[in-house]
Amino acid sequence: MTIQDSIQQIEQQIAGRAALVAVTKTKPVAMLQAAYDAGCRRFGENRVQEMADKQPQLPADVRWHQIGHLQTNKVKYIAPFVSLIESVDSLKLLEEINRQARKNDRVIDCLLQVYIADEETKFGLLPDEVIDLVQSPALDELTNIRIVGLMGIATNTNDEGQIRQEFKSLKQLFDALKSVERPNVTLSELSMGMSSDYLIAIDEGSTMVRVGSAIFGSRNS
Ligand SMILES: *Cc1c(COP(=O)(O)O)cnc(C)c1O
């Protein structure tokens, strides 16, 4: 299938229930342009340098999502243009995003990455840490960020039941925190689902799926 066919198929399956973020890490700019021409406006990258290199080569209305672990010393490279940082896993990182956003005279939207998988390699906050962070008085100072939702990665397994359960637990946390009222916290986005599990994720209430290999083919690495 071409990139265009894959995107059309996925958009039909999603049927407006969630936004599609095309995960473009390791893929050349020509492929991103093909996805753009097929209507994609949200691209997800996991390396700061790669995103910063690609961004000027694509049209200005692309919304760039940082989806990979973000080190505080790299925030400055994407702060001028990034649309959503999906992988926030500490107050310290939020403070640096706030500092860099202010320098650029912007407000940067963020998702808190929640650890839901049964694997040791995935980054993220534990549910209790998410609750603490969302209620932390220190957030009041951070007027150049907004926490707009949660993100999670399910375990890489063929056990559909387990994946569904992990998504359910994230949705429950999301619903529990929706009532939190703070100036810079409004939980409206729930980013869950990748190539292998986005249909389950949508079933379980995802508002945003991050799909790479199902659009662009497998990655070498
Ligand atoms: C790579 C990546 C994806 C996309 O994975 P695919 O299986 O290729 O769809 C989604 N989310 C994150 C955080 C990723 O790093």
PDB file of C-alpha atoms and ligand atoms in Angstrom:
ATOM      1  CA  MET A   1       0.000   0.000   0.000  1.00  0.00           C
ATOM      2  CA  THR A   2       1.118   3.556  -0.601  1.00  0.00           C
ATOM      3  CA  ILE A   3       1.428   6.049   2.235  1.00  0.00           C
ATOM      4  CA  GLN A   4      -1.722   7.719   0.980  1.00  0.00           C
ATOM      5  CA  ASP A   5      -3.705   4.444   0.931  1.00  0.00           C
ATOM      6  CA  SER A   6      -2.576   3.552   4.442  1.00  0.00           C
ATOM      7  CA  ILE A   7      -3.549   6.949   5.819  1.00  0.00           C
ATOM      8  CA  GLN A   8      -6.954   6.793   4.138  1.00  0.00           C
ATOM      9  CA  GLN A   9      -7.577   3.329   5.523  1.00  0.00           C
ATOM     10  CA  ILE A  10      -6.589   4.300   9.052  1.00  0.00           C
ATOM     11  CA  GLU A  11      -8.645   7.507   8.919  1.00  0.00           C
ATOM     12  CA  GLN A  12     -11.664   5.415   7.849  1.00  0.00           C
ATOM     13  CA  GLN A  13     -11.154   3.015  10.741  1.00  0.00           C
ATOM     14  CA  ILE A  14     -10.764   5.877  13.197  1.00  0.00           C
ATOM     15  CA  ALA A  15     -13.842   7.543  11.692  1.00  0.00           C
ATOM     16  CA  GLY A  16     -13.326  10.844  13.478  1.00  0.00           C
ATOM     17  CA  ARG A  17     -13.141   9.278  16.933  1.00  0.00           C
ATOM     18  CA  ALA A  18      -9.463  10.169  17.428  1.00  0.00           C
ATOM     19  CA  ALA A  19      -6.816  12.354  15.812  1.00  0.00           C
ATOM     20  CA  LEU A  20      -4.101  10.613  13.812  1.00  0.00           C
ATOM     21  CA  VAL A  21      -0.498  11.455  14.648  1.00  0.00           C
ATOM     22  CA  ALA A  22       1.771  10.059  11.936  1.00  0.00           C
ATOM     23  CA  VAL A  23       4.931   8.827  13.638  1.00  0.00           C
ATOM     24  CA  THR A  24       7.724   9.775  11.277  1.00  0.00           C
ATOM     25  CA  LYS A  25      10.885   8.965  13.249  1.00  0.00           C
ATOM     26  CA  THR A  26      13.734   7.637  11.066  1.00  0.00           C
ATOM     27  CA  LYS A  27      11.709   8.353   7.894  1.00  0.00           C
ATOM     28  CA  PRO A  28      12.983  10.732   5.193  1.00  0.00           C
ATOM     29  CA  VAL A  29      11.371  14.117   4.557  1.00  0.00           C
ATOM     30  CA  ALA A  30       9.943  12.913   1.209  1.00  0.00           C
ATOM     31  CA  MET A  31       7.770  10.423   3.101  1.00  0.00           C
ATOM     32  CA  LEU A  32       6.585  13.118   5.481  1.00  0.00           C
ATOM     33  CA  GLN A  33       5.692  15.268   2.493  1.00  0.00           C
ATOM     34  CA  ALA A  34       3.703  12.359   1.003  1.00  0.00           C
ATOM     35  CA  ALA A  35       1.806  12.003   4.290  1.00  0.00           C
ATOM     36  CA  TYR A  36       1.228  15.755   4.336  1.00  0.00           C
ATOM     37  CA  ASP A  37      -0.105  15.631   0.772  1.00  0.00           C
ATOM     38  CA  ALA A  38      -2.467  12.857   1.888  1.00  0.00           C
ATOM     39  CA  GLY A  39      -3.882  15.214   4.505  1.00  0.00           C
ATOM     40  CA  CYS A  40      -1.764  14.498   7.601  1.00  0.00           C
ATOM     41  CA  ARG A  41      -1.026  17.562   9.706  1.00  0.00           C
ATOM     42  CA  ARG A  42       0.310  15.984  12.906  1.00  0.00           C
ATOM     43  CA  PHE A  43       3.709  14.354  12.964  1.00  0.00           C
ATOM     44  CA  GLY A  44       5.350  12.598  15.892  1.00  0.00           C
ATOM     45  CA  GLU A  45       9.114  12.366  16.356  1.00  0.00           C
ATOM     46  CA  ASN A  46      11.073  10.941  19.264  1.00  0.00           C
ATOM     47  CA  ARG A  47      14.459  12.607  18.717  1.00  0.00           C
ATOM     48  CA  VAL A  48      14.811  16.320  19.242  1.00  0.00           C
ATOM     49  CA  GLN A  49      17.572  16.778  16.672  1.00  0.00           C
ATOM     50  CA  GLU A  50      15.661  14.889  13.990  1.00  0.00           C
ATOM     51  CA  MET A  51      12.516  16.927  14.568  1.00  0.00           C
ATOM     52  CA  ALA A  52      14.436  20.199  14.513  1.00  0.00           C
ATOM     53  CA  ASP A  53      16.088  19.170  11.228  1.00  0.00           C
ATOM     54  CA  LYS A  54      12.837  18.170   9.541  1.00  0.00           C
ATOM     55  CA  GLN A  55      10.619  20.992  10.772  1.00  0.00           C
ATOM     56  CA  PRO A  56      11.884  23.729   8.392  1.00  0.00           C
ATOM     57  CA  GLN A  57      11.599  21.353   5.444  1.00  0.00           C
ATOM     58  CA  LEU A  58       7.848  20.808   5.842  1.00  0.00           C
ATOM     59  CA  PRO A  59       4.969  23.300   5.513  1.00  0.00           C
ATOM     60  CA  ALA A  60       4.466  25.620   8.466  1.00  0.00           C
ATOM     61  CA  ASP A  61       1.026  24.261   9.407  1.00  0.00           C
ATOM     62  CA  VAL A  62       2.433  20.882  10.468  1.00  0.00           C
ATOM     63  CA  ARG A  63       1.853  20.235  14.179  1.00  0.00           C
ATOM     64  CA  TRP A  64       4.948  18.606  15.623  1.00  0.00           C
ATOM     65  CA  HIS A  65       4.514  16.216  18.537  1.00  0.00           C
ATOM     66  CA  GLN A  66       7.436  15.187  20.713  1.00  0.00           C
ATOM     67  CA  ILE A  67       6.646  11.557  21.616  1.00  0.00           C
ATOM     68  CA  GLY A  68       9.958  10.251  22.945  1.00  0.00           C
ATOM     69  CA  HIS A  69      11.758  10.744  26.229  1.00  0.00           C
ATOM     70  CA  LEU A  70      12.833  14.386  26.454  1.00  0.00           C
ATOM     71  CA  GLN A  71      15.945  15.538  28.298  1.00  0.00           C
ATOM     72  CA  THR A  72      15.743  18.940  29.938  1.00  0.00           C
ATOM     73  CA  ASN A  73      18.850  20.213  28.158  1.00  0.00           C
ATOM     74  CA  LYS A  74      17.223  19.550  24.742  1.00  0.00           C
ATOM     75  CA  VAL A  75      13.930  21.363  25.272  1.00  0.00           C
ATOM     76  CA  LYS A  76      15.353  24.599  23.867  1.00  0.00           C
ATOM     77  CA  TYR A  77      15.775  23.093  20.377  1.00  0.00           C
ATOM     78  CA  ILE A  78      12.066  22.384  19.891  1.00  0.00           C
ATOM     79  CA  ALA A  79      10.508  25.088  22.089  1.00  0.00           C
ATOM     80  CA  PRO A  80      10.137  27.591  19.214  1.00  0.00           C
ATOM     81  CA  PHE A  81       7.790  25.379  17.200  1.00  0.00           C
ATOM     82  CA  VAL A  82       6.688  22.169  18.956  1.00  0.00           C
ATOM     83  CA  SER A  83       2.913  21.812  19.129  1.00  0.00           C
ATOM     84  CA  LEU A  84       2.526  19.120  21.799  1.00  0.00           C
ATOM     85  CA  ILE A  85       5.046  17.436  24.095  1.00  0.00           C
ATOM     86  CA  GLU A  86       3.499  14.027  24.797  1.00  0.00           C
ATOM     87  CA  SER A  87       6.245  12.613  26.988  1.00  0.00           C
ATOM     88  CA  VAL A  88       6.407  14.778  30.114  1.00  0.00           C
ATOM     89  CA  ASP A  89       7.474  12.637  33.058  1.00  0.00           C
ATOM     90  CA  SER A  90       8.621  15.089  35.754  1.00  0.00           C
ATOM     91  CA  LEU A  91       7.970  18.474  37.318  1.00  0.00           C
ATOM     92  CA  LYS A  92      11.567  19.383  36.536  1.00  0.00           C
ATOM     93  CA  LEU A  93      10.937  18.839  32.830  1.00  0.00           C
ATOM     94  CA  LEU A  94       7.715  20.874  32.977  1.00  0.00           C
ATOM     95  CA  GLU A  95       9.650  23.721  34.610  1.00  0.00           C
ATOM     96  CA  GLU A  96      12.212  23.703  31.814  1.00  0.00           C
ATOM     97  CA  ILE A  97       9.503  23.579  29.136  1.00  0.00           C
ATOM     98  CA  ASN A  98       7.873  26.543  30.864  1.00  0.00           C
ATOM     99  CA  ARG A  99      11.161  28.462  30.913  1.00  0.00           C
ATOM    100  CA  GLN A 100      11.838  27.832  27.222  1.00  0.00           C
ATOM    101  CA  ALA A 101       8.229  28.529  26.228  1.00  0.00           C
ATOM    102  CA  ARG A 102       8.431  31.899  27.982  1.00  0.00           C
ATOM    103  CA  LYS A 103      11.641  32.755  26.152  1.00  0.00           C
ATOM    104  CA  ASN A 104       9.785  32.096  22.915  1.00  0.00           C
ATOM    105  CA  ASP A 105       6.724  33.998  24.084  1.00  0.00           C
ATOM    106  CA  ARG A 106       4.520  30.927  23.751  1.00  0.00           C
ATOM    107  CA  VAL A 107       2.403  28.536  25.763  1.00  0.00           C
ATOM    108  CA  ILE A 108       3.345  24.906  25.109  1.00  0.00           C
ATOM    109  CA  ASP A 109       0.783  22.128  25.458  1.00  0.00           C
ATOM    110  CA  CYS A 110       1.932  18.969  27.251  1.00  0.00           C
ATOM    111  CA  LEU A 111       0.708  15.478  28.029  1.00  0.00           C
ATOM    112  CA  LEU A 112       1.855  13.585  31.099  1.00  0.00           C
ATOM    113  CA  GLN A 113       3.249  10.207  30.106  1.00  0.00           C
ATOM    114  CA  VAL A 114       1.858   7.500  32.361  1.00  0.00           C
ATOM    115  CA  TYR A 115       3.584   4.204  32.907  1.00  0.00           C
ATOM    116  CA  ILE A 116       0.995   1.491  32.183  1.00  0.00           C
ATOM    117  CA  ALA A 117       3.058  -1.304  30.641  1.00  0.00           C
ATOM    118  CA  ASP A 118       4.335  -4.437  32.227  1.00  0.00           C
ATOM    119  CA  GLU A 119       7.855  -3.700  30.979  1.00  0.00           C
ATOM    120  CA  GLU A 120      10.886  -2.136  32.574  1.00  0.00           C
ATOM    121  CA  THR A 121      12.002  -0.099  29.591  1.00  0.00           C
ATOM    122  CA  LYS A 122       9.119   2.331  29.234  1.00  0.00           C
ATOM    123  CA  PHE A 123       9.384   5.851  30.648  1.00  0.00           C
ATOM    124  CA  GLY A 124       6.576   7.540  32.482  1.00  0.00           C
ATOM    125  CA  LEU A 125       4.976   8.528  35.768  1.00  0.00           C
ATOM    126  CA  LEU A 126       3.125   6.092  38.007  1.00  0.00           C
ATOM    127  CA  PRO A 127      -0.579   6.901  38.414  1.00  0.00           C
ATOM    128  CA  ASP A 128       0.005   8.193  41.963  1.00  0.00           C
ATOM    129  CA  GLU A 129       2.783  10.444  40.707  1.00  0.00           C
ATOM    130  CA  VAL A 130       0.443  11.826  38.040  1.00  0.00           C
ATOM    131  CA  ILE A 131      -2.147  12.668  40.691  1.00  0.00           C
ATOM    132  CA  ASP A 132       0.513  14.374  42.841  1.00  0.00           C
ATOM    133  CA  LEU A 133       1.877  16.356  39.913  1.00  0.00           C
ATOM    134  CA  VAL A 134      -1.519  17.549  38.730  1.00  0.00           C
ATOM    135  CA  GLN A 135      -2.271  18.768  42.267  1.00  0.00           C
ATOM    136  CA  SER A 136       1.158  20.219  42.962  1.00  0.00           C
ATOM    137  CA  PRO A 137       1.095  23.891  44.078  1.00  0.00           C
ATOM    138  CA  ALA A 138       4.272  24.420  42.034  1.00  0.00           C
ATOM    139  CA  LEU A 139       2.188  24.210  38.847  1.00  0.00           C
ATOM    140  CA  ASP A 140       0.657  27.616  39.513  1.00  0.00           C
ATOM    141  CA  GLU A 141       3.936  29.281  38.624  1.00  0.00           C
ATOM    142  CA  LEU A 142       4.093  27.619  35.226  1.00  0.00           C
ATOM    143  CA  THR A 143       2.007  29.996  33.176  1.00  0.00           C
ATOM    144  CA  ASN A 144       3.675  29.113  29.859  1.00  0.00           C
ATOM    145  CA  ILE A 145       2.644  25.465  29.826  1.00  0.00           C
ATOM    146  CA  ARG A 146      -0.718  23.729  29.750  1.00  0.00           C
ATOM    147  CA  ILE A 147      -1.289  20.117  30.721  1.00  0.00           C
ATOM    148  CA  VAL A 148      -3.932  18.997  28.238  1.00  0.00           C
ATOM    149  CA  GLY A 149      -4.002  15.249  28.783  1.00  0.00           C
ATOM    150  CA  LEU A 150      -2.278  11.931  29.318  1.00  0.00           C
ATOM    151  CA  MET A 151      -0.250   9.572  27.133  1.00  0.00           C
ATOM    152  CA  GLY A 152       0.551   5.902  27.594  1.00  0.00           C
ATOM    153  CA  ILE A 153       2.208   2.988  25.817  1.00  0.00           C
ATOM    154  CA  ALA A 154       0.785  -0.494  26.318  1.00  0.00           C
ATOM    155  CA  THR A 155       2.933  -3.567  26.752  1.00  0.00           C
ATOM    156  CA  ASN A 156       4.341  -4.999  23.548  1.00  0.00           C
ATOM    157  CA  THR A 157       2.437  -8.292  23.655  1.00  0.00           C
ATOM    158  CA  ASN A 158      -0.007 -10.352  21.613  1.00  0.00           C
ATOM    159  CA  ASP A 159      -2.284 -10.589  24.631  1.00  0.00           C
ATOM    160  CA  GLU A 160      -5.159  -8.335  23.591  1.00  0.00           C
ATOM    161  CA  GLY A 161      -6.785  -8.674  26.978  1.00  0.00           C
ATOM    162  CA  GLN A 162      -3.741  -7.276  28.708  1.00  0.00           C
ATOM    163  CA  ILE A 163      -3.441  -4.362  26.278  1.00  0.00           C
ATOM    164  CA  ARG A 164      -7.131  -3.552  26.708  1.00  0.00           C
ATOM    165  CA  GLN A 165      -6.762  -3.655  30.499  1.00  0.00           C
ATOM    166  CA  GLU A 166      -3.802  -1.271  30.396  1.00  0.00           C
ATOM    167  CA  PHE A 167      -5.731   1.189  28.215  1.00  0.00           C
ATOM    168  CA  LYS A 168      -8.744   0.882  30.520  1.00  0.00           C
ATOM    169  CA  SER A 169      -6.605   1.761  33.534  1.00  0.00           C
ATOM    170  CA  LEU A 170      -5.253   4.841  31.777  1.00  0.00           C
ATOM    171  CA  LYS A 171      -8.758   5.921  30.777  1.00  0.00           C
ATOM    172  CA  GLN A 172      -9.884   5.545  34.384  1.00  0.00           C
ATOM    173  CA  LEU A 173      -7.077   7.780  35.605  1.00  0.00           C
ATOM    174  CA  PHE A 174      -7.912  10.274  32.848  1.00  0.00           C
ATOM    175  CA  ASP A 175     -11.585  10.351  33.869  1.00  0.00           C
ATOM    176  CA  ALA A 176     -10.690  10.690  37.539  1.00  0.00           C
ATOM    177  CA  LEU A 177      -8.501  13.715  36.820  1.00  0.00           C
ATOM    178  CA  LYS A 178     -10.865  15.424  34.396  1.00  0.00           C
ATOM    179  CA  SER A 179     -12.566  17.258  37.235  1.00  0.00           C
ATOM    180  CA  VAL A 180      -9.320  18.916  38.362  1.00  0.00           C
ATOM    181  CA  GLU A 181      -9.713  22.651  37.928  1.00  0.00           C
ATOM    182  CA  ARG A 182      -6.535  24.641  37.623  1.00  0.00           C
ATOM    183  CA  PRO A 183      -5.633  27.449  35.266  1.00  0.00           C
ATOM    184  CA  ASN A 184      -3.093  25.388  33.336  1.00  0.00           C
ATOM    185  CA  VAL A 185      -4.630  21.915  33.594  1.00  0.00           C
ATOM    186  CA  THR A 186      -7.488  20.844  31.310  1.00  0.00           C
ATOM    187  CA  LEU A 187      -7.463  17.175  30.506  1.00  0.00           C
ATOM    188  CA  SER A 188      -9.059  16.706  27.101  1.00  0.00           C
ATOM    189  CA  GLU A 189      -6.574  14.492  25.206  1.00  0.00           C
ATOM    190  CA  LEU A 190      -5.855  10.833  25.825  1.00  0.00           C
ATOM    191  CA  SER A 191      -3.016   9.689  23.571  1.00  0.00           C
ATOM    192  CA  MET A 192      -2.959   5.912  23.353  1.00  0.00           C
ATOM    193  CA  GLY A 193      -2.632   3.397  20.541  1.00  0.00           C
ATOM    194  CA  MET A 194       0.121   2.586  18.044  1.00  0.00           C
ATOM    195  CA  SER A 195       0.209   0.519  14.822  1.00  0.00           C
ATOM    196  CA  SER A 196      -0.464  -2.783  16.552  1.00  0.00           C
ATOM    197  CA  ASP A 197      -3.135  -1.654  19.002  1.00  0.00           C
ATOM    198  CA  TYR A 198      -4.811   1.567  17.854  1.00  0.00           C
ATOM    199  CA  LEU A 199      -8.183  -0.091  17.248  1.00  0.00           C
ATOM    200  CA  ILE A 200      -8.248  -1.398  20.825  1.00  0.00           C
ATOM    201  CA  ALA A 201      -7.154   2.036  22.067  1.00  0.00           C
ATOM    202  CA  ILE A 202      -9.981   3.806  20.245  1.00  0.00           C
ATOM    203  CA  ASP A 203     -12.430   1.303  21.677  1.00  0.00           C
ATOM    204  CA  GLU A 204     -11.148   2.240  25.112  1.00  0.00           C
ATOM    205  CA  GLY A 205     -11.505   5.987  24.653  1.00  0.00           C
ATOM    206  CA  SER A 206      -8.327   7.218  22.975  1.00  0.00           C
ATOM    207  CA  THR A 207      -8.567  10.694  21.441  1.00  0.00           C
ATOM    208  CA  MET A 208      -5.180  10.532  19.707  1.00  0.00           C
ATOM    209  CA  VAL A 209      -3.386   7.581  18.106  1.00  0.00           C
ATOM    210  CA  ARG A 210       0.324   7.563  17.245  1.00  0.00           C
ATOM    211  CA  VAL A 211       0.848   5.402  14.171  1.00  0.00           C
ATOM    212  CA  GLY A 212       4.194   4.839  12.436  1.00  0.00           C
ATOM    213  CA  SER A 213       4.911   1.483  10.814  1.00  0.00           C
ATOM    214  CA  ALA A 214       1.315   0.919   9.658  1.00  0.00           C
ATOM    215  CA  ILE A 215       1.763   4.024   7.473  1.00  0.00           C
ATOM    216  CA  PHE A 216       5.436   4.115   6.557  1.00  0.00           C
ATOM    217  CA  GLY A 217       6.516   0.477   6.869  1.00  0.00           C
ATOM    218  CA  SER A 218       8.831  -1.013   9.438  1.00  0.00           C
ATOM    219  CA  ARG A 219      11.869   0.843  10.762  1.00  0.00           C
ATOM    220  CA  ASN A 220      15.365  -0.613  10.721  1.00  0.00           C
ATOM    221  CA  SER A 221      16.613  -0.320  14.277  1.00  0.00           C
TER     222      SER A 221
HETATM  223  C1  LIG B   1       7.620   4.738  17.611  1.00  0.00           C
HETATM  224  C2  LIG B   1       6.490   5.164  18.471  1.00  0.00           C
HETATM  225  C3  LIG B   1       5.157   5.010  18.049  1.00  0.00           C
HETATM  226  C4  LIG B   1       4.755   4.389  16.733  1.00  0.00           C
HETATM  227  O1  LIG B   1       5.020   3.017  16.713  1.00  0.00           O
HETATM  228  P1  LIG B   1       4.484   2.083  15.527  1.00  0.00           P
HETATM  229  O2  LIG B   1       4.425   0.742  16.146  1.00  0.00           O
HETATM  230  O3  LIG B   1       5.459   2.190  14.419  1.00  0.00           O
HETATM  231  O4  LIG B   1       3.140   2.590  15.139  1.00  0.00           O
HETATM  232  C5  LIG B   1       4.157   5.471  18.890  1.00  0.00           C
HETATM  233  N1  LIG B   1       4.434   6.039  20.087  1.00  0.00           N
HETATM  234  C6  LIG B   1       5.708   6.194  20.521  1.00  0.00           C
HETATM  235  C7  LIG B   1       5.935   6.826  21.841  1.00  0.00           C
HETATM  236  C8  LIG B   1       6.767   5.756  19.733  1.00  0.00           C
HETATM  237  O5  LIG B   1       8.025   5.920  20.183  1.00  0.00           O
END
